Amino acid sequence: GEDVEQSLFLSVREGDSSVINCTYTDSSSTYLYWYKQEPGAGLQLLTYIFSNMDMKQDQRLTVLLNKKDKHLSLRIADTQTGDSAIYFCAESMVSGAGSYQLTFGKGTKLSVIP
Amino acid sequence: EAQVTQNPRYLITVTGKKLTVTCSQNMNHEYMSWYRQDPGLGLRQIYYSMNVEVTDKGDVPEGYKVSRKEKRNFPLILESPSPNQTSLYFCASGINQPQHFGDGTRLSIL
């Protein structure tokens, strides 16, 4: 089956850059997503990248996609305490008879140290 | 404003008592889905719907039913809830456009 893998924990100091990594297995993925979940809250879409792109930048967020290695990363510049959350990587793909599925990683808990 | 609305947000109930969690979206998306989130397991898809009257099983469909009679609504039905269905549930709308999530429904089955 398809798998999306992420490391479970990451700690960074306030002001440093954070890099959260994700690997996926299905080369037919169409979109790849990053979601943020703060404690007790739902999932907030942070950014997404279409599978034919290499990079996408949105303010402090940079997404890099290496299709050859099936590796996706999220870089947060100037990390703030408000960035402390769980970050989920997800891929969408066409499966079976043309139906879409979205597969999530288990999430990376980012802790920002003041 | 793009919105996915789930109700209830919290529910404590007993084994075997049928319950329905409603989900409604205002973005005219064809694709809707349900997930459950459990510690250490991340999000797992329960059911999804490609369009009205088109539903399909996700990764963990056992013990759940869904229906899609109209585009905006996608209720999740637990006919006979059991304690292993205690979880945090999310409804989502959209797939190859940014997917929007509801705020979650925390179900406790005693």
Short mmCIF file of C-alpha atoms in Angstrom, two decimals, chain B residues 11-57:
data_model
loop_
_atom_site.label_atom_id
_atom_site.label_comp_id
_atom_site.label_asym_id
_atom_site.label_seq_id
_atom_site.Cartn_x
_atom_site.Cartn_y
_atom_site.Cartn_z
CA LEU B 11 -20.25 13.58 22.17
CA ILE B 12 -20.14 11.03 24.94
CA THR B 13 -22.46 8.08 24.43
CA VAL B 14 -22.85 4.40 25.22
CA THR B 15 -22.14 1.24 23.28
CA GLY B 16 -24.81 0.33 20.78
CA LYS B 17 -26.67 3.63 20.64
CA LYS B 18 -26.82 4.76 17.01
CA LEU B 19 -25.34 8.16 16.30
CA THR B 20 -24.79 10.44 13.33
CA VAL B 21 -22.12 13.07 12.87
CA THR B 22 -23.14 15.64 10.30
CA CYS B 23 -20.82 17.41 7.87
CA SER B 24 -21.68 20.25 5.55
CA GLN B 25 -19.55 22.26 3.09
CA ASN B 26 -20.26 25.48 1.22
CA MET B 27 -17.65 25.22 -1.55
CA ASN B 28 -19.63 23.10 -4.00
CA HIS B 29 -16.92 20.43 -3.83
CA GLU B 30 -17.71 17.09 -5.34
CA TYR B 31 -15.24 15.20 -3.15
CA MET B 32 -15.82 14.77 0.58
CA SER B 33 -14.29 12.40 3.06
CA TRP B 34 -14.15 11.29 6.69
CA TYR B 35 -11.05 10.59 8.75
CA ARG B 36 -10.35 9.45 12.25
CA GLN B 37 -7.31 10.55 14.17
CA ASP B 38 -5.82 8.37 16.88
CA PRO B 39 -2.60 8.87 18.86
CA GLY B 40 0.37 7.31 17.10
CA LEU B 41 -1.70 6.41 14.04
CA GLY B 42 -2.17 9.80 12.41
CA LEU B 43 -5.20 10.32 10.19
CA ARG B 44 -6.85 7.36 8.55
CA GLN B 45 -9.54 7.64 5.95
CA ILE B 46 -12.87 6.00 6.78
CA TYR B 47 -15.01 6.71 3.72
CA TYR B 48 -14.96 9.13 0.84
CA SER B 49 -17.41 10.33 -1.75
CA MET B 50 -16.58 11.38 -5.29
CA ASN B 51 -20.00 12.92 -5.87
CA VAL B 52 -23.67 12.63 -4.97
CA GLU B 53 -24.68 8.99 -4.50
CA VAL B 54 -21.05 7.87 -5.06
CA THR B 55 -19.29 6.65 -1.93
CA ASP B 56 -16.40 4.29 -1.35
CA LYS B 57 -14.49 2.72 1.50
#
